[in-house]
Each structure stands twice: as structure tokens, then as C-alpha cells.
Coordinates of N, CA and C in Angstrom, one line a residue:
M193 N 46.5 104.5 50.7 CA 47.9 104.5 50.4 C 48.4 105.6 51.2
K194 N 47.6 106.6 51.3 CA 47.8 108.0 52.3 C 48.0 107.7 53.8
R195 N 47.1 106.6 54.1 CA 47.0 106.5 55.5 C 48.6 105.4 55.9
I196 N 48.9 104.2 55.0 CA 49.7 103.9 55.0 C 51.1 104.4 55.3
Q197 N 51.2 105.8 54.3 CA 51.9 106.3 54.2 C 52.4 107.3 55.9
E198 N 51.3 107.7 56.2 CA 51.2 108.5 57.6 C 51.7 107.7 58.4
R199 N 51.4 106.2 58.8 CA 51.7 105.2 59.8 C 52.8 105.6 59.8
L200 N 53.7 105.3 58.6 CA 54.9 105.0 58.2 C 55.6 106.3 59.0
K201 N 55.4 107.3 58.5 CA 56.0 108.4 58.9 C 56.0 108.5 60.6
K202 N 54.8 108.4 60.8 CA 54.3 108.7 62.4 C 55.3 107.3 63.3
S203 N 55.4 106.3 62.7 CA 56.5 105.2 63.3 C 57.9 105.7 63.2
A204 N 58.3 106.1 61.8 CA 59.6 106.8 61.6 C 59.9 108.1 62.9
K205 N 58.9 108.8 62.9 CA 59.1 110.1 64.2 C 59.1 109.2 65.3
K206 N 58.4 108.4 65.6 CA 58.5 107.5 67.0 C 59.8 106.8 67.1
K207 N 60.3 106.6 65.9 CA 61.7 105.7 66.1 C 62.9 106.6 66.3
F208 N 62.7 107.8 65.7 CA 63.8 108.4 65.5 C 64.0 109.6 67.0
H209 N 62.8 109.8 67.9 CA 62.6 110.0 69.1 C 63.1 109.3 69.8
S210 N 62.8 108.2 69.6 CA 63.6 107.0 70.7 C 64.8 106.8 70.6
N211 N 65.3 106.6 69.6 CA 66.7 106.8 69.4 C 67.4 107.7 69.8
N212 N 66.8 109.1 70.0 CA 67.7 110.1 70.7 C 67.8 110.3 72.1
K213 N 66.4 109.5 72.4 CA 66.5 109.1 73.9 C 67.7 108.4 74.4
G214 N 67.4 107.0 73.7 CA 68.3 106.2 74.4 C 70.1 106.7 74.0
S215 N 70.4 107.4 72.9 CA 71.8 108.2 72.5 C 72.1 109.2 73.8
A216 N 70.8 110.1 73.9 CA 71.3 111.0 75.1 C 71.7 110.0 76.8
L217 N 71.0 109.0 76.9 CA 71.2 108.3 78.1 C 72.9 107.4 77.6
N218 N 72.8 107.1 76.7 CA 74.1 106.7 76.7 C 75.6 107.4 76.8
V219 N 75.4 108.8 76.5 CA 76.2 110.1 76.6 C 76.5 110.1 78.3
V220 N 75.3 110.4 79.0 CA 75.4 110.3 80.2 C 75.6 109.1 81.0
L221 N 75.7 107.9 80.6 CA 76.3 107.0 80.8 C 78.1 107.0 80.8
M222 N 78.4 107.4 79.8 CA 79.7 107.5 79.2 C 80.5 108.3 80.1
I223 N 79.6 109.7 80.3 CA 80.0 110.7 81.2 C 80.3 110.2 82.7
F224 N 79.3 109.5 83.5 CA 79.4 108.8 84.2 C 80.7 108.0 84.8
V225 N 80.5 107.0 83.7 CA 81.7 106.0 83.8 C 83.2 106.7 84.1
V226 N 83.4 107.8 82.9 CA 84.4 108.1 82.7 C 84.7 108.9 84.3
V227 N 84.0 109.8 84.7 CA 84.2 110.7 85.9 C 84.7 109.6 87.0
V228 N 83.7 108.4 87.1 CA 84.2 107.1 88.6 C 85.6 107.0 88.0
L229 N 85.8 106.7 87.0 CA 87.4 105.9 86.5 C 88.0 106.8 86.6
S230 N 87.6 108.0 86.6 CA 88.9 109.0 86.9 C 89.1 109.4 88.1
L231 N 88.4 109.4 89.2 CA 88.2 109.8 90.7 C 88.8 108.4 91.1
L232 N 88.6 107.3 90.8 CA 89.3 106.2 91.4 C 90.9 106.0 90.8
S233 N 91.2 106.4 89.9 CA 92.6 106.5 89.4 C 93.4 107.3 90.2
T234 N 92.6 108.7 90.5 CA 93.4 109.8 91.2 C 93.7 109.0 92.8
S235 N 92.3 108.7 93.0 CA 92.5 108.1 94.4 C 93.4 106.8 94.8
R236 N 94.0 106.2 93.6 CA 95.0 105.0 93.8 C 96.1 106.0 93.8
L237 N 96.5 106.5 92.8 CA 97.3 107.7 92.6 C 98.3 108.0 94.1
Y238 N 96.9 108.7 94.5 CA 97.3 109.4 96.2 C 98.1 108.5 97.1
T239 N 97.1 107.1 96.8 CA 97.7 106.2 97.9 C 98.8 105.8 97.8
D240 N 99.1 105.7 97.0 CA 100.8 105.0 96.2 C 101.4 106.5 96.6
L241 N 101.1 107.3 96.6 CA 102.4 108.4 96.8 C 102.2 108.7 98.0
F242 N 101.5 108.2 98.8 CA 101.3 108.4 100.6 C 102.5 107.0 100.8
A243 N 101.9 105.8 100.2 CA 102.8 104.6 100.6 C 104.3 104.7 100.1
F244 N 104.8 105.4 99.5 CA 105.9 105.8 98.8 C 106.3 106.9 99.6
H245 N 106.1 107.6 100.1 CA 106.3 109.0 101.2 C 106.9 108.2 102.2
G246 N 106.0 107.4 102.5 CA 106.2 106.5 104.4 C 107.6 105.7 104.1
N247 N 107.4 105.0 102.8 CA 108.7 104.2 102.5 C 110.0 105.1 102.3
G248 N 109.9 106.1 101.6 CA 111.1 106.9 101.7 C 111.5 107.4 103.2
R249 N 110.7 107.8 104.4 CA 111.4 108.2 105.5 C 111.5 106.9 106.3
K250 N 111.2 105.9 106.3 CA 111.6 104.6 106.6 C 113.4 104.3 106.0
L251 N 113.3 104.5 104.8 CA 114.7 104.3 104.0 C 115.7 105.1 104.9
D252 N 115.4 106.8 104.8 CA 116.3 107.6 105.4 C 116.7 107.3 107.2
K253 N 115.2 107.3 107.7 CA 115.9 106.8 109.1 C 116.5 105.4 108.9
E254 N 116.7 104.4 108.2 CA 117.6 103.4 108.3 C 119.0 104.1 107.8
R255 N 118.7 104.5 106.9 CA 120.5 105.3 106.5 C 121.1 106.2 107.8
Q256 N 120.3 106.7 108.1 CA 120.9 107.2 109.5 C 121.3 106.7 110.2
M257 N 120.6 105.7 110.6 CA 121.0 104.4 111.9 C 122.1 103.8 111.3
E258 N 122.5 103.4 110.4 CA 123.4 102.7 109.6 C 125.0 104.1 109.3
I259 N 124.5 104.7 109.2 CA 125.8 106.0 109.4 C 126.2 106.2 110.6
Y260 N 125.3 106.3 111.5 CA 125.5 106.4 113.1 C 126.2 105.0 113.7
L261 N 126.0 104.5 113.2 CA 126.0 102.9 113.9 C 127.8 102.7 113.1
K262 N 127.8 102.8 112.1 CA 129.4 102.7 111.3 C 130.4 103.9 112.1
R263 N 130.1 104.7 112.4 CA 130.7 106.0 113.1 C 131.0 105.6 114.6
Y264 N 130.0 105.0 115.1 CA 130.0 104.2 116.4 C 131.0 103.5 116.8
F265 N 130.9 102.1 115.6 CA 131.9 100.8 116.0 C 133.6 101.5 115.8
R266 N 133.5 102.3 114.5 CA 134.9 102.5 114.5 C 135.2 103.8 115.7
E267 N 134.9 104.4 116.0 CA 135.3 105.0 117.1 C 135.6 104.2 118.1
T268 N 134.7 103.4 118.5 CA 134.8 102.5 119.5 C 135.8 101.5 119.5
M269 N 136.4 101.1 118.0 CA 137.4 100.3 118.0 C 138.7 101.1 117.8
D270 N 138.9 102.3 117.8 CA 140.1 102.9 117.7 C 140.5 103.2 118.9
T271 N 139.6 103.7 120.0 CA 139.7 103.9 121.3 C 139.6 102.9 122.6
D272 N 138.8 101.4 122.0 CA 138.7 100.7 123.1 C 138.5 99.4 122.1
L273 N 137.9 98.2 123.0 CA 137.9 97.4 122.5 C 136.1 97.0 122.4
L274 N 136.2 96.7 120.8 CA 134.4 96.3 120.6 C 133.7 95.1 120.9
L275 N 132.8 95.2 122.0 CA 132.1 94.5 122.2 C 131.0 94.1 121.9
S276 N 129.9 93.3 121.9 CA 128.4 92.9 121.6 C 127.7 93.8 123.0
N277 N 127.0 94.1 122.5 CA 125.9 95.4 123.3 C 124.6 95.2 122.6
D278 N 123.9 96.1 123.8 CA 122.3 96.5 123.5 C 122.2 97.8 123.6
F279 N 121.5 98.7 123.4 CA 121.0 99.6 123.7 C 120.0 100.3 122.7
T280 N 119.5 101.8 123.8 CA 118.1 102.4 122.7 C 118.8 103.9 122.5
V281 N 118.4 104.3 121.3 CA 118.6 105.4 120.9 C 117.1 106.2 119.9
E282 N 116.6 106.9 120.6 CA 115.1 107.7 120.1 C 114.3 106.6 119.9
N283 N 113.7 105.8 121.1 CA 112.8 104.8 120.9 C 113.4 103.3 119.7
T284 N 114.3 103.1 119.4 CA 114.5 102.2 118.5 C 116.2 101.4 119.5
R285 N 115.6 100.3 119.7 CA 116.6 99.5 120.1 C 117.3 99.0 119.1
V286 N 118.7 98.8 119.4 CA 119.8 98.2 118.9 C 120.7 97.0 119.6
H287 N 120.6 96.1 119.0 CA 121.2 95.1 119.7 C 122.3 94.5 118.7
Y288 N 123.8 94.4 118.8 CA 124.6 94.0 118.1 C 125.6 93.2 118.5
T289 N 126.2 92.1 118.0 CA 126.8 91.1 118.5 C 128.2 91.3 117.5
V290 N 129.5 91.0 118.1 CA 130.6 91.2 117.5 C 131.4 90.0 117.4
D291 N 132.4 89.7 116.3 CA 133.1 88.5 116.2 C 134.4 88.7 115.5
D292 N 135.2 88.5 116.5 CA 136.6 88.9 115.6 C 137.1 87.6 114.4
M293 N 137.2 87.9 113.4 CA 137.5 86.8 112.3 C 139.0 87.1 112.2
W294 N 139.9 87.9 113.1 CA 141.3 87.7 112.3 C 141.3 89.4 112.0
D295 N 141.1 89.0 110.6 CA 141.5 90.1 109.7 C 140.6 91.2 109.8
Y296 N 139.3 90.9 110.1 CA 138.1 92.1 110.4 C 137.0 91.4 111.3
Y297 N 136.4 92.6 112.0 CA 135.1 92.5 112.6 C 133.5 92.0 112.0
L298 N 133.3 91.0 112.5 CA 131.9 90.9 112.0 C 130.8 91.0 112.7
I299 N 130.0 92.0 112.7 CA 129.0 92.9 113.6 C 127.9 92.4 112.6
V300 N 126.9 91.9 113.7 CA 125.4 91.6 113.0 C 124.5 92.2 114.1
C301 N 123.6 93.1 113.6 CA 123.0 94.3 114.1 C 121.7 94.0 113.8
D302 N 121.1 93.7 115.2 CA 119.4 94.0 115.0 C 118.8 95.2 115.6
I303 N 118.0 95.7 114.4 CA 117.5 97.3 114.8 C 115.7 96.8 115.2
S304 N 115.2 97.5 116.1 CA 113.6 97.6 115.9 C 113.0 98.7 116.6
D305 N 111.8 98.8 116.2 CA 111.2 100.3 116.8 C 109.8 99.9 116.7
E306 N 109.3 100.9 117.1 CA 107.4 100.6 116.9 C 106.9 99.9 116.1
Q307 N 107.6 100.2 114.7 CA 106.6 99.7 113.2 C 107.5 98.6 112.6
D308 N 108.9 98.6 112.5 CA 109.5 97.7 111.9 C 110.7 97.0 112.7
K309 N 111.3 96.2 111.9 CA 112.3 95.6 112.4 C 113.6 94.8 111.2
Y310 N 114.5 95.0 111.3 CA 115.5 94.6 110.1 C 116.6 94.5 110.9
R311 N 117.5 94.2 109.8 CA 119.0 93.4 110.6 C 120.0 93.7 109.3
F312 N 121.3 93.6 109.8 CA 122.2 93.8 108.5 C 123.6 93.2 109.3
E313 N 124.5 93.0 108.6 CA 126.0 92.6 108.8 C 126.8 93.6 108.0
M314 N 127.8 93.9 109.0 CA 129.0 94.5 108.6 C 130.7 93.9 108.4
H315 N 131.5 94.6 108.0 CA 132.5 93.6 108.2 C 133.4 95.0 108.0
I316 N 134.3 94.9 109.2 CA 135.1 96.4 109.4 C 136.3 95.6 109.5
K317 N 137.4 96.3 108.8 CA 138.8 95.6 108.7 C 139.3 96.2 110.0
T318 N 140.3 94.9 110.3 CA 141.1 95.6 111.8 C 142.3 96.4 111.4
K319 N 143.2 96.3 110.5 CA 143.8 97.1 110.2 C 143.4 98.9 110.0
D320 N 142.6 98.9 109.1 CA 142.8 100.4 108.9 C 140.8 100.8 109.5
L321 N 140.5 100.0 109.9 CA 139.0 100.4 110.3 C 137.9 101.0 109.2
N322 N 137.9 100.5 107.8 CA 137.3 100.5 107.2 C 135.8 99.7 107.0
V323 N 135.1 99.9 106.7 CA 133.5 99.0 106.3 C 134.0 98.4 104.9
S324 N 134.3 97.0 104.8 CA 134.7 96.3 103.8 C 133.1 95.5 103.5
K325 N 132.3 95.3 104.2 CA 130.9 94.8 103.7 C 130.2 95.2 104.4
F326 N 128.9 96.1 103.7 CA 127.4 95.8 104.4 C 126.3 95.2 103.9
Q327 N 125.8 94.6 104.2 CA 124.4 94.2 103.3 C 123.3 93.9 104.8
Y328 N 122.1 93.8 104.4 CA 120.7 93.7 104.7 C 120.4 92.6 104.9
M329 N 120.0 91.8 106.3 CA 119.5 90.5 105.8 C 117.9 90.7 105.8
V330 N 117.7 89.3 105.6 CA 115.9 89.1 105.7 C 115.3 88.4 106.8

């Protein structure tokens, strides 16, 4: 009977020690998984921020070009006849066509630089030279 009890105690000790080793391995594994996931999520966050910053710069450049062209068209219409033209400003090619629609001028601009191309349509009233419609085209 004593032998059986001693064997049971030894086997219980072995199981207890082996469970501790397994649980320590599980803890280490979980810490490793948490660290890897946090690194991956942080790197994804930074790549999204860099992409957002690049898109912000692109939008700022488009807005500046839009403001410049509105002013250019209005000044040209005020002093002279606005005709279709093609020119380059700061490595950006601007090509626009002008159609006289009696009440307004329909101006379609194609703008391209090294990275991208875009196009917009603008309506400028002939009476007061205000921009009545402005829309980007796909």
C-alpha cells in the first residue's frame, strides 16, 4: 500500500512540474504573439499615415492649381478673349478647351504632372465672370 501511495505521489509531482513547464511556455508564446501583433498594427498605422500625408499634399496641390486657373481665366476673360490653350507651370502641364455657351463659358482642363493626371470642368458666367459650376471628372 505504501508503494502505491509513493508511486501516486511521484506521478503527481511529475504531472505538477510538467504542467508548470507547459504553462510557462504558453505565457511566453502569448507574450510573443502580443508583441508581434502590436508591431504589425503599429507598422500598418504608420503606412496609413504616410499615405494620408501624401494624399493631403496632392489635394493641396490640386487646390492651388484650381485657384490659380480660376483667377487666370477670370482675368483673361476680363481683359481679352479666352481661347483654348496649352501651357506648363512648375512641371505641370495644363491643357484647357473653352466653349462659349452664350450664358457661360464651358472650360474643360486636363492637368498632368509626373505622378498623376486629373481633369475638371468649370462654368464661368459671361455677365459677372463668377464661377457657377466646378466639378472634377473621372
